[in-house]
Short mmCIF file of C-alpha atoms (C1' of nucleotides) in Angstrom, two decimals:
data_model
loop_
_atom_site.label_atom_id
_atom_site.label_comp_id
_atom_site.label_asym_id
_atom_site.label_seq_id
_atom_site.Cartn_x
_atom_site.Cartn_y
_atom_site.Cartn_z
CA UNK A 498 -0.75 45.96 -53.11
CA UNK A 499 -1.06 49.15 -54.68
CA UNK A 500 2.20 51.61 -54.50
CA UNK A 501 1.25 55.03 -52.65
CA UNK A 502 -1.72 55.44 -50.41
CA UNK A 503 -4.27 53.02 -52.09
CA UNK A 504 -7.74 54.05 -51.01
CA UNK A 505 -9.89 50.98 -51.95
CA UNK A 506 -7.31 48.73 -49.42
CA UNK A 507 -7.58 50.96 -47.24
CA UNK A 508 -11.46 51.49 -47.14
CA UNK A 509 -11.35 47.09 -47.10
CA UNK A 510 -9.04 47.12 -43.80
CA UNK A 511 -11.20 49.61 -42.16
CA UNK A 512 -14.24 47.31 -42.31
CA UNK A 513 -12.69 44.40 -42.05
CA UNK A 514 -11.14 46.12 -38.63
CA UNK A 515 -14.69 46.37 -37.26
CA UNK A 516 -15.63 42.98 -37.94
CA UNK A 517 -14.61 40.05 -40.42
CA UNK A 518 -16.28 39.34 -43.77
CA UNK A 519 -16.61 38.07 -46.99
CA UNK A 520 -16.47 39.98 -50.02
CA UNK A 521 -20.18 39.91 -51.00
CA UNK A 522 -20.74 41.48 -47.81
CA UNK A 523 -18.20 43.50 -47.53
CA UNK A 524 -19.18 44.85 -51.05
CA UNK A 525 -22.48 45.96 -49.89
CA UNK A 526 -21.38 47.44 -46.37
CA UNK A 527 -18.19 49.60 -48.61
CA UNK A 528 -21.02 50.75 -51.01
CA UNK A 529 -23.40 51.76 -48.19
CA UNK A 530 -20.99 53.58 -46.23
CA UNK A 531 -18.97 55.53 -48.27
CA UNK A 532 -20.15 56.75 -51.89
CA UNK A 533 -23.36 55.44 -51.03
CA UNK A 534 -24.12 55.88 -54.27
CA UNK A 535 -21.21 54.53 -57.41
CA UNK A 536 -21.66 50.81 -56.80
CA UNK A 537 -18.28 49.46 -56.58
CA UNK A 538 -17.71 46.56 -58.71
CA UNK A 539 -17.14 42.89 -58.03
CA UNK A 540 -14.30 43.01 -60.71
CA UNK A 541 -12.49 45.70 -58.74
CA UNK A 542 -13.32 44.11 -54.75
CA UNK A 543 -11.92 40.60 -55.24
CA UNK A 544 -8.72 40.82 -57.43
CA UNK A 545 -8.44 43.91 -54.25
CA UNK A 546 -9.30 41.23 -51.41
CA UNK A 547 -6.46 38.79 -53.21
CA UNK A 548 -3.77 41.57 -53.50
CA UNK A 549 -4.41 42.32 -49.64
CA UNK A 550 -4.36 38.90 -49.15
CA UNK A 551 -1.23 37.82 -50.88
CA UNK A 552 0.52 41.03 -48.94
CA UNK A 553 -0.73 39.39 -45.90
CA UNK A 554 -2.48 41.95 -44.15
CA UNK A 555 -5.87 40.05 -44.58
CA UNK A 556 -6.08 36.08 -44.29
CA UNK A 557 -9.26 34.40 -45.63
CA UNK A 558 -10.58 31.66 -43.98
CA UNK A 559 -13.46 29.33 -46.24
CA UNK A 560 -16.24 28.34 -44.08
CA UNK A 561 -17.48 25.94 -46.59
CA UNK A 562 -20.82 24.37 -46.00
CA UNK A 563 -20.32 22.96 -42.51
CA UNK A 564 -22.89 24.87 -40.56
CA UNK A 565 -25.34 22.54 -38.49
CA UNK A 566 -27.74 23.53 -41.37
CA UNK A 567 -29.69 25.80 -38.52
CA UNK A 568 -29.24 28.90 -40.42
CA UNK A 569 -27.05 31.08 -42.84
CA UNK A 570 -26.51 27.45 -44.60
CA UNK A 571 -25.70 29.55 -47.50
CA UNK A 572 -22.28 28.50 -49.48
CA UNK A 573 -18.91 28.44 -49.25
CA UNK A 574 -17.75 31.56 -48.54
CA UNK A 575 -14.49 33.30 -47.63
CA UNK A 576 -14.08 35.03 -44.52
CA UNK A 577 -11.40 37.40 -44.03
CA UNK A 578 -10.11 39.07 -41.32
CA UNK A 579 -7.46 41.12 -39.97
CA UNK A 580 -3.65 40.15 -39.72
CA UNK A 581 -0.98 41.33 -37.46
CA UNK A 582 0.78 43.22 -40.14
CA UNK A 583 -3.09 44.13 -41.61
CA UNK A 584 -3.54 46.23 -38.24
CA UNK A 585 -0.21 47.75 -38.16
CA UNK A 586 -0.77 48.82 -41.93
CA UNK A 587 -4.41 50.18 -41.00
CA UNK A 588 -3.11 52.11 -38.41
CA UNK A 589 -0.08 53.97 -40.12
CA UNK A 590 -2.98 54.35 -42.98
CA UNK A 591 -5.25 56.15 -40.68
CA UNK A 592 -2.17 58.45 -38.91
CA UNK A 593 -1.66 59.59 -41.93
CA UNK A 594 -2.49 63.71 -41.71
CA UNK A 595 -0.84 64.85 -45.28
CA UNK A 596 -2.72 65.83 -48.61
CA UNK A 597 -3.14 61.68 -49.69
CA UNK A 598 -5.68 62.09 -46.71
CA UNK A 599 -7.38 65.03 -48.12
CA UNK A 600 -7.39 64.75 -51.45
CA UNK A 601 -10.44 64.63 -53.55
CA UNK A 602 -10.50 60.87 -53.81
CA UNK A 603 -9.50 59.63 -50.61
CA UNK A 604 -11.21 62.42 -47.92
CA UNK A 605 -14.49 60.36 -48.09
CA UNK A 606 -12.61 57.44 -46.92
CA UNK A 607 -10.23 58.62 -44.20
CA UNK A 608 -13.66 60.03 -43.06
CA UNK A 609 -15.55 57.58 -42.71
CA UNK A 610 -12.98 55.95 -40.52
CA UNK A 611 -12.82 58.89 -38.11
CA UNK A 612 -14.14 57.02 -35.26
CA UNK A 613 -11.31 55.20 -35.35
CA UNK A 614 -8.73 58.41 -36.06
CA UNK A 615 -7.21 60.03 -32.82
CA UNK A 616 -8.69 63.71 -32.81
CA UNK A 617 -5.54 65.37 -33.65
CA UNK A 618 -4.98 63.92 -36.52
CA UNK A 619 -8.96 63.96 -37.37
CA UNK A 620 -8.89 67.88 -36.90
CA UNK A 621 -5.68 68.18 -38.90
CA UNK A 622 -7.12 66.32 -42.07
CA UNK A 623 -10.60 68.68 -41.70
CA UNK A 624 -7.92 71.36 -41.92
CA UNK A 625 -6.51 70.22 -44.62
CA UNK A 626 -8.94 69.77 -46.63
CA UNK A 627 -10.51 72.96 -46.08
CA UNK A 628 -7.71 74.41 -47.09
CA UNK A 629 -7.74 72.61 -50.44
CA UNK A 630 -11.30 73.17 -51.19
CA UNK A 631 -10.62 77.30 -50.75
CA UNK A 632 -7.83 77.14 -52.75
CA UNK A 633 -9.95 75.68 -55.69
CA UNK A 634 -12.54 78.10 -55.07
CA UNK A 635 -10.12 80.80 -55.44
CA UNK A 636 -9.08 79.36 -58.40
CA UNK A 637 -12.51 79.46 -59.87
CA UNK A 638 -13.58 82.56 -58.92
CA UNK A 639 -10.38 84.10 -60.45
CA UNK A 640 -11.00 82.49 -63.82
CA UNK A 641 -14.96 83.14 -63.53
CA UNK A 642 -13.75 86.76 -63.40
CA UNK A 643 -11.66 86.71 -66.73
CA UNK A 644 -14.08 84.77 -68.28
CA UNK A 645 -17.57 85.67 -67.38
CA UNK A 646 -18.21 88.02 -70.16
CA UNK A 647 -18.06 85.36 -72.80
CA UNK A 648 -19.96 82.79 -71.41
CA UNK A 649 -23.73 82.12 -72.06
CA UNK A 650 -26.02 82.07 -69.17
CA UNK A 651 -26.31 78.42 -68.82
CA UNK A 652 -22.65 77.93 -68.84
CA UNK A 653 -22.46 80.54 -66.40
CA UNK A 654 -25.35 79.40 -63.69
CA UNK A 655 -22.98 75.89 -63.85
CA UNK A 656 -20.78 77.64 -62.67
CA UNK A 657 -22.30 79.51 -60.26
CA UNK A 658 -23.88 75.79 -58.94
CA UNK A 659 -20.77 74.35 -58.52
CA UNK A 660 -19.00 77.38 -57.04
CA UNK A 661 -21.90 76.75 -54.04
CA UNK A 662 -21.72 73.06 -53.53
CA UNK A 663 -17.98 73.79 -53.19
CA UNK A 664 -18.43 76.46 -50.60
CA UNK A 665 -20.95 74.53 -49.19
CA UNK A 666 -19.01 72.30 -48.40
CA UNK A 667 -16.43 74.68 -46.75
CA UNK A 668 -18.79 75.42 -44.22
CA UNK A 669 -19.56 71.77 -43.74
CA UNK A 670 -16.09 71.72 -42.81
CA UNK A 671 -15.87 74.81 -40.55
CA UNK A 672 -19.01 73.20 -38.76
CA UNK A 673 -17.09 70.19 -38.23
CA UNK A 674 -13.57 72.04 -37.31
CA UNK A 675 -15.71 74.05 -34.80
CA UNK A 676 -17.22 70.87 -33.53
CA UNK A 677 -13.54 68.77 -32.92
CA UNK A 678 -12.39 71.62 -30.83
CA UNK A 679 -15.10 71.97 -28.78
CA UNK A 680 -15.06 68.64 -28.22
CA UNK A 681 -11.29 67.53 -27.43
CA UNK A 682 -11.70 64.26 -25.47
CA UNK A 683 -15.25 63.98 -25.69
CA UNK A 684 -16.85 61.55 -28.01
CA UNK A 685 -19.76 63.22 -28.40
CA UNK A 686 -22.13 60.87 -27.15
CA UNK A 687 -26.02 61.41 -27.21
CA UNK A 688 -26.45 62.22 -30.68
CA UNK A 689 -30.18 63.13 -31.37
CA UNK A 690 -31.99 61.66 -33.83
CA UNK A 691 -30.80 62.24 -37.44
CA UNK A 692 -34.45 61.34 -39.19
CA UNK A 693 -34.50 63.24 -41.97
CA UNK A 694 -36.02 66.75 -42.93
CA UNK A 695 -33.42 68.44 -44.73
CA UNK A 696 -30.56 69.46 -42.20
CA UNK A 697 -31.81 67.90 -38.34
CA UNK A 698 -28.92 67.98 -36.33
CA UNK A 699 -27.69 65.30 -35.77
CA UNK A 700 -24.74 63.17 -34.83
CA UNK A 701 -21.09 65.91 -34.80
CA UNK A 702 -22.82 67.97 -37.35
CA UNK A 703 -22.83 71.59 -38.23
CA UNK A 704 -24.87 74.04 -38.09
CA UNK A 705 -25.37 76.66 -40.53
CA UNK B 102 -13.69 58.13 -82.04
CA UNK B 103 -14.17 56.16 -79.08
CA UNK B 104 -17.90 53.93 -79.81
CA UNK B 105 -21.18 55.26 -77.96
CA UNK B 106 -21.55 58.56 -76.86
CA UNK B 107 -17.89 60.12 -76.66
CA UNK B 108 -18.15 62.48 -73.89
CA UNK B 109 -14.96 64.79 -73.96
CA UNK B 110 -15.28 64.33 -78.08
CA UNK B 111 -18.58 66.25 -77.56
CA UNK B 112 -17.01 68.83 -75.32
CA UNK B 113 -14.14 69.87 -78.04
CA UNK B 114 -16.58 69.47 -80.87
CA UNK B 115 -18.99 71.90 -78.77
CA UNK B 116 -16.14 74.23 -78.14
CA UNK B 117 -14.76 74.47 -81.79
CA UNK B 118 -18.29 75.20 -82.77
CA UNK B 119 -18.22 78.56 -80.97
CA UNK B 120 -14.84 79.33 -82.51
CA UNK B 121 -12.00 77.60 -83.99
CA UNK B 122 -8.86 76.88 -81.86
CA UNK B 123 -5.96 75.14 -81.10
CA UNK B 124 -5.26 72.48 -78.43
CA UNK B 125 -3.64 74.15 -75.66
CA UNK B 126 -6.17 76.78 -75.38
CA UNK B 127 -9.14 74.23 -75.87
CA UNK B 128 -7.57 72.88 -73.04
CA UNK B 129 -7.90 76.01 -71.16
CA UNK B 130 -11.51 76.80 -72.39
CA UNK B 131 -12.38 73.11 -71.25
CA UNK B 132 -11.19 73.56 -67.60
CA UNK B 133 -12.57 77.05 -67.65
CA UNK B 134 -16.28 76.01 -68.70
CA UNK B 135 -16.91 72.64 -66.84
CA UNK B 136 -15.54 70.91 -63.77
CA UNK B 137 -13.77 74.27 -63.00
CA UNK B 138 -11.54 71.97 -61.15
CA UNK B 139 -10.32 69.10 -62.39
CA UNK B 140 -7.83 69.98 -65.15
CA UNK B 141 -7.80 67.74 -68.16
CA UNK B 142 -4.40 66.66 -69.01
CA UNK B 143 -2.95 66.95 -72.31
CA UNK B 144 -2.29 63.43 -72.59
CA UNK B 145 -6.17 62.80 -72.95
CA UNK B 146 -6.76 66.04 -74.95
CA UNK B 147 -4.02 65.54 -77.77
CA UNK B 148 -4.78 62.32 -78.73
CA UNK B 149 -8.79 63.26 -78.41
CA UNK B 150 -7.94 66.05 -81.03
CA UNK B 151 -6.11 63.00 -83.19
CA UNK B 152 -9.24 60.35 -83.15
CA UNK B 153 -11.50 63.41 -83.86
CA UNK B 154 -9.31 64.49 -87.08
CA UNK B 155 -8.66 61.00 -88.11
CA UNK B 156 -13.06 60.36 -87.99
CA UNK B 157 -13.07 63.89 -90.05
CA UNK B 158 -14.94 65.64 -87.71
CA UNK B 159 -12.69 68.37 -87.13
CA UNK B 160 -9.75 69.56 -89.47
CA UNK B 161 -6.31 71.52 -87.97
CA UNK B 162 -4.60 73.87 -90.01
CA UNK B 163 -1.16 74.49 -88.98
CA UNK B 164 -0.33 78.32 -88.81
CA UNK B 165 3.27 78.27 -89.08
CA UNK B 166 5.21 81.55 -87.94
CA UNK B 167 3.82 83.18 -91.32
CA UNK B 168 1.97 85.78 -89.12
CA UNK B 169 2.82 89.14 -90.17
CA UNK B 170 4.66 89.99 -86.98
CA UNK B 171 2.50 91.94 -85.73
CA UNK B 172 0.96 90.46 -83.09
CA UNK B 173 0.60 86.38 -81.67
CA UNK B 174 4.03 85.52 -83.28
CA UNK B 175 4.09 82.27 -81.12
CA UNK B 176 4.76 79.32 -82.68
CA UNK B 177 2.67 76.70 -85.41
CA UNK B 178 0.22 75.66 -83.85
CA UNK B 179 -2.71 73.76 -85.23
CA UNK B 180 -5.83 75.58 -85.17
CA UNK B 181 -8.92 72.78 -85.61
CA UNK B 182 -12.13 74.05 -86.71
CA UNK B 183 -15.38 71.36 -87.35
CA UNK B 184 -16.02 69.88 -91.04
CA UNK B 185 -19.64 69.65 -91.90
CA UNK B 186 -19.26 65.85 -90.64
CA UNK B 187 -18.58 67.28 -87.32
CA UNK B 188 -21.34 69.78 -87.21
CA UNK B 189 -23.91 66.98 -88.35
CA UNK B 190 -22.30 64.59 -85.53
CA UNK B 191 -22.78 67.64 -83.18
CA UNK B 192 -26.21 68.26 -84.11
CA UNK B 193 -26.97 64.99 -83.13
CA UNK B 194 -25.48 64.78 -79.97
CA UNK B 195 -26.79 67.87 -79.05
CA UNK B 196 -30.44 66.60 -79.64
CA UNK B 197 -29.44 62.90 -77.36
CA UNK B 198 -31.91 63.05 -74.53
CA UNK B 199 -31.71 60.12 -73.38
CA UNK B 200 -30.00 58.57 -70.37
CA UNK B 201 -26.51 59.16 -72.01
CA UNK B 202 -26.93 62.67 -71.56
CA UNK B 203 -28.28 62.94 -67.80
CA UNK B 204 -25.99 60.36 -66.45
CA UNK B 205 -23.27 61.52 -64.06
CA UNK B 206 -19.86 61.91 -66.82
CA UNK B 207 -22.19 63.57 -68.94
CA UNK B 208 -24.93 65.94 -67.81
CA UNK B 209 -22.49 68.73 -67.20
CA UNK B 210 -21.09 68.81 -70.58
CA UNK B 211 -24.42 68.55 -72.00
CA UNK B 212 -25.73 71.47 -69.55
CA UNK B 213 -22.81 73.71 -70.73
CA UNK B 214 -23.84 73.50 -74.24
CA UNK B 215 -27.35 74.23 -73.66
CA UNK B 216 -27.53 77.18 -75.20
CA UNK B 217 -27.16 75.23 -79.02
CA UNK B 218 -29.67 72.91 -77.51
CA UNK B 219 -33.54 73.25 -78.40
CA UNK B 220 -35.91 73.58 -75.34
CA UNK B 221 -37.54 70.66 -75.99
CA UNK B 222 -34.26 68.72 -75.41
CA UNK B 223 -33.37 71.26 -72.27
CA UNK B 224 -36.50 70.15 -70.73
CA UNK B 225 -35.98 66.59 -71.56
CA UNK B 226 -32.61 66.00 -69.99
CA UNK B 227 -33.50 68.42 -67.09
CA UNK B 228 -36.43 65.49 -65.92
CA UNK B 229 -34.09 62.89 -66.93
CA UNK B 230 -31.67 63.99 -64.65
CA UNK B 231 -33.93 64.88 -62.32
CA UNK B 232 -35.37 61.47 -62.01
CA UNK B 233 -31.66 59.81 -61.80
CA UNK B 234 -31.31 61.53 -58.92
CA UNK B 235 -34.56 61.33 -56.85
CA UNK B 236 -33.95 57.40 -57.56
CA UNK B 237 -30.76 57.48 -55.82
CA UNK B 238 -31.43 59.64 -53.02
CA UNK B 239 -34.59 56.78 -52.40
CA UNK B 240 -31.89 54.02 -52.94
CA UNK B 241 -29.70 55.95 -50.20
CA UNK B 242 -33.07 56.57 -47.94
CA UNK B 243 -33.35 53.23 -47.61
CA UNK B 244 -30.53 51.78 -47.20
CA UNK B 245 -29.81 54.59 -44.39
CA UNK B 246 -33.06 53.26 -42.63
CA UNK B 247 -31.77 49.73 -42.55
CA UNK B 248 -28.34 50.08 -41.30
CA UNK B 249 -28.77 53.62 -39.10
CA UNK B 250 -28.18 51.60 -36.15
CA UNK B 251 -24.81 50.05 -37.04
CA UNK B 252 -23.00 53.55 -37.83
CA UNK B 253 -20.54 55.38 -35.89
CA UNK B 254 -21.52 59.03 -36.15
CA UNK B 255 -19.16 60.29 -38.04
CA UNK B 256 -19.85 57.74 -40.92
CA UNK B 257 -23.52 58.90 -40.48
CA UNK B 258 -22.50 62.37 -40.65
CA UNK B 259 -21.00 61.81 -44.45
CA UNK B 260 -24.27 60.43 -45.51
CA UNK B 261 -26.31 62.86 -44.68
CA UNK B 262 -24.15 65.41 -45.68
CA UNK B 263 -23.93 63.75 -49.16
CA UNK B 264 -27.24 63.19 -49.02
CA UNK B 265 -28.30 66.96 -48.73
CA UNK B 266 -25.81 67.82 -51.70
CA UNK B 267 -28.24 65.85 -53.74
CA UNK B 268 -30.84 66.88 -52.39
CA UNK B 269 -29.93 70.49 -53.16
CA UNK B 270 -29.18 69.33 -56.49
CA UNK B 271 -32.61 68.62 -57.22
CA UNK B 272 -33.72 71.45 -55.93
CA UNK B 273 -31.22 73.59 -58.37
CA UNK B 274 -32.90 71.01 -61.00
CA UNK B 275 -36.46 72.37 -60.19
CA UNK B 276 -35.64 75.52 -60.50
CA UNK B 277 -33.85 75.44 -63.72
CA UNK B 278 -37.22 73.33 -64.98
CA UNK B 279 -39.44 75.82 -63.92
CA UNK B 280 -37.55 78.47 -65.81
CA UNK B 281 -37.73 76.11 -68.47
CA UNK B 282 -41.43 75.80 -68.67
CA UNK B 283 -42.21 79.48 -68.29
CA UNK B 284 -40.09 80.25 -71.34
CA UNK B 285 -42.16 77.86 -72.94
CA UNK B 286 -41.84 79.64 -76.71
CA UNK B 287 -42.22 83.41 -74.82
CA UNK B 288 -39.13 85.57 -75.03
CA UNK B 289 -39.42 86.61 -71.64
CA UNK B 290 -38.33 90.17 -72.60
CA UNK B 291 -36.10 91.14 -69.91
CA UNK B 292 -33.55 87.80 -69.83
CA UNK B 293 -30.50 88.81 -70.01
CA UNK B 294 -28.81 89.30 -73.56
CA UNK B 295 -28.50 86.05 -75.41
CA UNK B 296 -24.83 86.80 -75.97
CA UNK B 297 -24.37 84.03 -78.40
CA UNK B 298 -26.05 83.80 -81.80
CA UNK B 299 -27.20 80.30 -83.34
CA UNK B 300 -29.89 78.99 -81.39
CA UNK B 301 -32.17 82.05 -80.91
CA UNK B 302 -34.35 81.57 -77.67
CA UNK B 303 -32.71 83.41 -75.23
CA UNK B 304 -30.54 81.31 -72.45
CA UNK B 305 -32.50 81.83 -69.17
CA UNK B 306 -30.97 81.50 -66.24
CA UNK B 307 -32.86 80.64 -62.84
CA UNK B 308 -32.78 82.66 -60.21
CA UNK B 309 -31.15 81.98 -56.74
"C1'" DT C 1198 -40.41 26.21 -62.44
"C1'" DC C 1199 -38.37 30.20 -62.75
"C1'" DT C 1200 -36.90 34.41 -60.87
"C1'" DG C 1201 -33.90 36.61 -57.99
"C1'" DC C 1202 -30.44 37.03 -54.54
"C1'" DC C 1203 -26.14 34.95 -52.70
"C1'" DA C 1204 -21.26 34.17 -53.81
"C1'" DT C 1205 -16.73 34.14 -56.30
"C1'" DG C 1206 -14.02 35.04 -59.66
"C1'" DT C 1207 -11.57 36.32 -64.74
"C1'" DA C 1208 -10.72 39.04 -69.16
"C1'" DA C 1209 -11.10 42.85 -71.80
"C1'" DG C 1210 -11.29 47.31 -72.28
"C1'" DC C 1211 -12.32 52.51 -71.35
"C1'" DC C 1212 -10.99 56.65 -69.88
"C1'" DG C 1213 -8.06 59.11 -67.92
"C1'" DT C 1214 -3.54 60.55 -65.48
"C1'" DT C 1215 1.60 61.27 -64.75
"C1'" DA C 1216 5.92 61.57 -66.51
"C1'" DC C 1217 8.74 62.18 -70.27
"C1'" DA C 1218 10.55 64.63 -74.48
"C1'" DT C 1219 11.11 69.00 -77.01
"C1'" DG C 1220 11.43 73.49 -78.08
"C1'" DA C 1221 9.95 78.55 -78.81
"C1'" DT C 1222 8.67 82.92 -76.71
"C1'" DT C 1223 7.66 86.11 -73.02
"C1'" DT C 1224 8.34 88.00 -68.70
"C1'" DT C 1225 11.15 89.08 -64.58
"C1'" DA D 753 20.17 84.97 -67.58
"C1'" DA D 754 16.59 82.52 -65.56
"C1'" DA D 755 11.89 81.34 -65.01
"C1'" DA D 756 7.34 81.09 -66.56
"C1'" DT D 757 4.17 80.13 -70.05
"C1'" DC D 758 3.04 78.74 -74.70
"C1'" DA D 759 2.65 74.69 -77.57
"C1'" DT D 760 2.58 69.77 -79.10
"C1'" DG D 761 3.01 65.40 -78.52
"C1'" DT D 762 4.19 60.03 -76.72
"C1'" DA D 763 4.53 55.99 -73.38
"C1'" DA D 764 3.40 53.81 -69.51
"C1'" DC D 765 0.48 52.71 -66.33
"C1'" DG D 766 -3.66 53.03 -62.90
"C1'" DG D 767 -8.06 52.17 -61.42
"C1'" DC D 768 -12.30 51.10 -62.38
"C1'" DT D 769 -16.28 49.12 -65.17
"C1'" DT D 770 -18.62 45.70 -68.16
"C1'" DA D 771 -19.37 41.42 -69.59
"C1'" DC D 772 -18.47 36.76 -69.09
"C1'" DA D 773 -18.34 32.25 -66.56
"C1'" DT D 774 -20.25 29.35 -62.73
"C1'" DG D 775 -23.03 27.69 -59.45
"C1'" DG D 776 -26.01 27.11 -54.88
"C1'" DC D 777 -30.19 28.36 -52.39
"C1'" DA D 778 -34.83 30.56 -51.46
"C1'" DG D 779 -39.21 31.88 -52.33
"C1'" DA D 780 -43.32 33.21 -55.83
#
DNA sequence: TCTGCCATGTAAGCCGTTACATGATTTT
DNA sequence: AAAATCATGTAACGGCTTACATGGCAGA
């Protein structure tokens, strides 16, 4: 195991938490889920799925070849699942409300495992990471001030583009802060249909 | 020089081209200009600086407290400026329109220094990037379809909100083509000052 | 038959960060 | 006098990718 707050174990318990697998699958579920896009790589998944493994918070079990021959007669393959110590360890992972959880490269994560994130500690992390993303923009908009007199126009519309997926996504947040208070001990059931076209409505989501 | 397509090499080169400079306010410039956020460290930038001086793209002269005392009496510091190696190996990065200049490390780098970049090019890595995206908001489309079912909400939530960042990205895309293609070899009288010398054809910037 | 997906791993290397080391100069 | 900022670097390490190595199974 990693030292402080590794994401990629953490993502692994989370799935593994809703229901075993092996690391092929697990691959495709972790790059469906979360990045969606940036496949993760097999070179970074198994040496991860051994270093969980030899901390022994997941335990791999081979299922080699035995099926009746029915279906899924695929190959041996290693199953893991949760331990003991694997569940404690995902669980003081997701309590965890402080900047590792809101950072740029874990927020994604500890997202996507909000269903299983008690709502006070789900609304703190929002919090927190709104907070973050207006202190960069403040940031920005400072320098963009000093600056904007010597930069050419494309430079500048850059800029300007990433200054409003970043407060974009501050109002993605508000949506969602507004949404967690409104509903404190309701799960939110009866989600509409996402489909598509642009925005919908769908699931906890903001409007705007 | 690192091998193909040196991405933060391009950045300083692209930088020193506007004006010589030393490393800590390259540094400065760098954050300032792209990402915004994200600060490059000086452990990547100093040796950078090194690989670029040892290829003889760039050359530092050290201006050693022999400043009449005036004004900027700070200490010697080594201001790097681009050899005529490095202005040829700019050149030719700047006309790359290929895939290594639409991909995800490099397009905004290659966007900032549009404005040295011939519209031909622009246009180029505009589609290129353009396309790269479209393809992976299909990839996502799908692979939402298939597995809608199996998500919690909130997991759903973070796809479509990523997925409308993109999509909003291409949208910024079209509009920056557009532009693009009306300035099609027309000076477009009223764009705003080119600012900048060089490249002639004025820097147009979409609207919003 | 051959292509492509399933499945697991290892080795090398890229690109970057943090932390350390050092010291001058400017501002409070 | 202390604190911030300017200025340059090095060493260690982190996390991820690519490319390699291997092989079984399914369908065109």
């Amino acid at each position: 195991m990693r030292a402080r707050s590794d994401v990629l174990g953490t993502a692994i318990l989370g799935l593994l938490h809703e229901s075993p697998m092996h690391g092929y699958e697990l691959r495709k579920r972790l790059n469906e889920v979360l990045g969606s896009f940036r496949a993760l790589s097999y070179g970074s998944l198994y040496p991860a799925l051994r270093a969980l493994a030899d901390a022994g918070l997941i335990a791999g079990a081979e299922t080699d070849s035995a099926p009746p021959h029915a279906l899924s007669g695929k190959r041996a393959r290693i199953v893991y699942e949760l331990t003991a110590a694997g569940k404690e360890r995902l669980q003081s992972a997701l309590a965890e409300a402080g900047p590792a959880a809101w950072e740029d490269g874990s927020f994604d994560v500890r997202f996507a495992l909000f269903a299983h994130t008690d709502a006070e500690t789900r609304l703190r992390i929002l919090e927190g990471r709104r907070t973050r993303l207006t202190e960069r923009l403040d940031t920005v908009r400072k320098s963009m001030a000093r600056t904007r007199e010597r930069l050419d126009d494309y430079t500048l519309e850059l800029q300007r583009h990433g200054l409003e997926q970043v407060e974009r996504e501050v109002r993605w947040l508000d949506g969602l802060i507004d949404n967690e208070r409104g509903n404190r001990r309701a799960p939110t059931t009866a989600s509409g249909l996402p489909a598509d076209a642009d925005d919908a409505e769908g699931a906890p989501a903001p409007r705007h």
